[in-house]
Coordinates of C-alpha atoms in Angstrom, one line a residue:
M1 CA -2.4 -4.8 -4.8
K2 CA 0.5 -5.7 -2.6
T3 CA 0.2 -5.5 1.1
I4 CA 3.1 -4.5 3.3
L5 CA 2.9 -5.3 7.0
F6 CA 5.0 -3.1 9.4
A7 CA 5.3 -4.8 12.8
C8 CA 6.8 -3.7 16.1
T9 CA 6.0 -4.3 19.7
E10 CA 3.5 -1.6 20.6
N11 CA 2.4 -0.3 17.1
K12 CA 2.4 3.3 18.3
K13 CA 5.6 4.8 16.9
R14 CA 7.9 3.3 14.3
S15 CA 5.4 1.0 12.6
K16 CA 2.8 3.8 12.5
I17 CA 5.3 6.2 10.9
A18 CA 6.2 3.5 8.3
E19 CA 2.6 2.7 7.5
A20 CA 1.7 6.4 7.1
V21 CA 4.8 7.2 5.0
F22 CA 4.4 4.1 2.8
N23 CA 0.7 4.8 2.1
H24 CA 1.4 8.5 1.4
L25 CA 4.3 7.8 -1.0
A26 CA 2.6 4.8 -2.7
Q27 CA -0.4 7.0 -3.5
E28 CA 1.8 9.9 -4.6
K29 CA 3.8 7.6 -6.9
N30 CA 0.8 5.7 -8.1
I31 CA 2.1 2.4 -6.9
D32 CA -0.5 -0.4 -6.4
A33 CA 0.4 -1.2 -2.8
H34 CA -0.7 -0.4 0.7
A35 CA 0.6 -0.8 4.2
I36 CA -0.9 -1.9 7.5
S37 CA 0.8 -2.1 10.8
A38 CA 0.4 -4.1 14.0
G39 CA 2.1 -4.9 17.3
T40 CA 2.9 -8.0 19.3
I41 CA 1.7 -6.1 22.5
P42 CA -0.3 -3.2 21.1
A43 CA -0.5 0.1 23.1
Q44 CA -3.8 1.7 24.0
E45 CA -3.2 4.6 21.6
V46 CA -0.8 6.0 19.0
D47 CA 2.0 8.2 20.3
T48 CA 0.9 11.8 20.1
V49 CA 4.3 12.9 19.0
V50 CA 4.0 10.7 15.9
A51 CA 0.7 12.3 14.9
G52 CA 2.2 15.7 15.3
L53 CA 5.3 14.8 13.3
L54 CA 3.3 13.3 10.4
N55 CA 1.2 16.5 10.3
E56 CA 4.3 18.6 10.3
K57 CA 5.6 16.6 7.3
D58 CA 2.3 17.1 5.5
I59 CA 1.5 13.4 5.6
K60 CA -2.3 13.3 6.0
T61 CA -3.5 10.1 7.5
Q62 CA -6.0 8.7 9.9
L63 CA -4.0 6.9 12.5
E64 CA -5.9 3.9 13.7
T65 CA -5.7 2.6 17.2
P66 CA -2.8 0.2 17.6
R67 CA -3.8 -3.3 16.5
K68 CA -2.7 -6.8 17.5
L69 CA -0.4 -8.7 15.2
T70 CA -2.3 -11.8 14.1
D71 CA -1.6 -14.9 12.0
E72 CA -4.2 -13.6 9.6
L73 CA -2.3 -10.3 9.1
L74 CA 1.0 -12.2 8.6
T75 CA -0.6 -14.5 6.0
Q76 CA -2.2 -11.6 4.1
A77 CA 1.1 -9.7 3.8
D78 CA 3.2 -9.9 0.7
R79 CA 6.1 -8.4 2.7
I80 CA 6.7 -8.1 6.4
V81 CA 9.0 -5.5 7.9
S82 CA 9.8 -5.9 11.5
F83 CA 11.3 -3.3 13.9
G84 CA 12.8 -6.0 16.1
C85 CA 9.7 -7.7 17.4
L86 CA 9.6 -10.8 15.2
I87 CA 11.9 -13.8 14.8
P88 CA 13.3 -13.6 11.2
D89 CA 13.8 -17.4 10.9
M90 CA 10.0 -17.9 11.2
F91 CA 9.4 -16.2 7.8
P92 CA 10.5 -16.8 4.2
K93 CA 13.6 -14.7 3.5
D94 CA 12.0 -13.2 0.4
K95 CA 9.0 -12.0 2.4
F96 CA 10.7 -10.7 5.6
E97 CA 13.1 -7.9 6.4
E98 CA 14.3 -6.2 9.6
W99 CA 14.7 -2.5 9.9
L100 CA 16.9 -1.5 12.8
V101 CA 15.5 1.8 13.9
D102 CA 15.8 2.8 17.5
D103 CA 12.6 3.5 19.4
P104 CA 12.5 7.3 19.7
K105 CA 12.2 9.1 23.0
T106 CA 13.5 12.6 22.4
P107 CA 12.4 15.2 19.7
E108 CA 15.7 14.6 17.9
E109 CA 15.3 10.9 18.0
Y110 CA 11.8 11.2 16.6
K111 CA 13.1 13.2 13.7
L112 CA 16.0 10.8 13.1
A113 CA 13.6 7.8 13.2
F114 CA 11.2 9.6 10.8
D115 CA 14.0 10.4 8.3
T116 CA 15.4 6.9 8.5
I117 CA 12.1 5.2 8.0
Y118 CA 11.2 7.6 5.2
Q119 CA 14.4 6.6 3.3
K120 CA 13.8 2.9 3.9
V121 CA 10.2 3.2 2.7
E122 CA 11.4 4.9 -0.5
D123 CA 13.9 2.1 -1.1
L124 CA 11.2 -0.5 -0.4
L125 CA 8.8 1.1 -2.9
Q126 CA 11.5 1.1 -5.6
R127 CA 12.1 -2.6 -5.0
I128 CA 8.4 -3.6 -5.1
S129 CA 7.2 -1.4 -8.0

């Protein structure tokens, strides 16, 4: 089973959306892969807007408390996707990619971030399956 690591600073918005969408779509498409997420400076809790947005999109998931990005998580990952919090040159090019998705603040930005991440996850699943 492939492990995808989504990393951002606080692990409370974009990386949580990506993790939930990835796991939802991988299960739906019967792809042998799963996602985890972590942050360089994890927040105390997941953004409540993210939980509501995932529920609204019928993505059922148990959102875990934001977790700290560790060397162990980086080593376990078959692929690492950063939202701007990691230095690309520190990782093999075939294992790392950067998704430039702005940190959402308004309802419209949350919806745009979700839609962008959803499309990028679909593309990633096609590449790894």
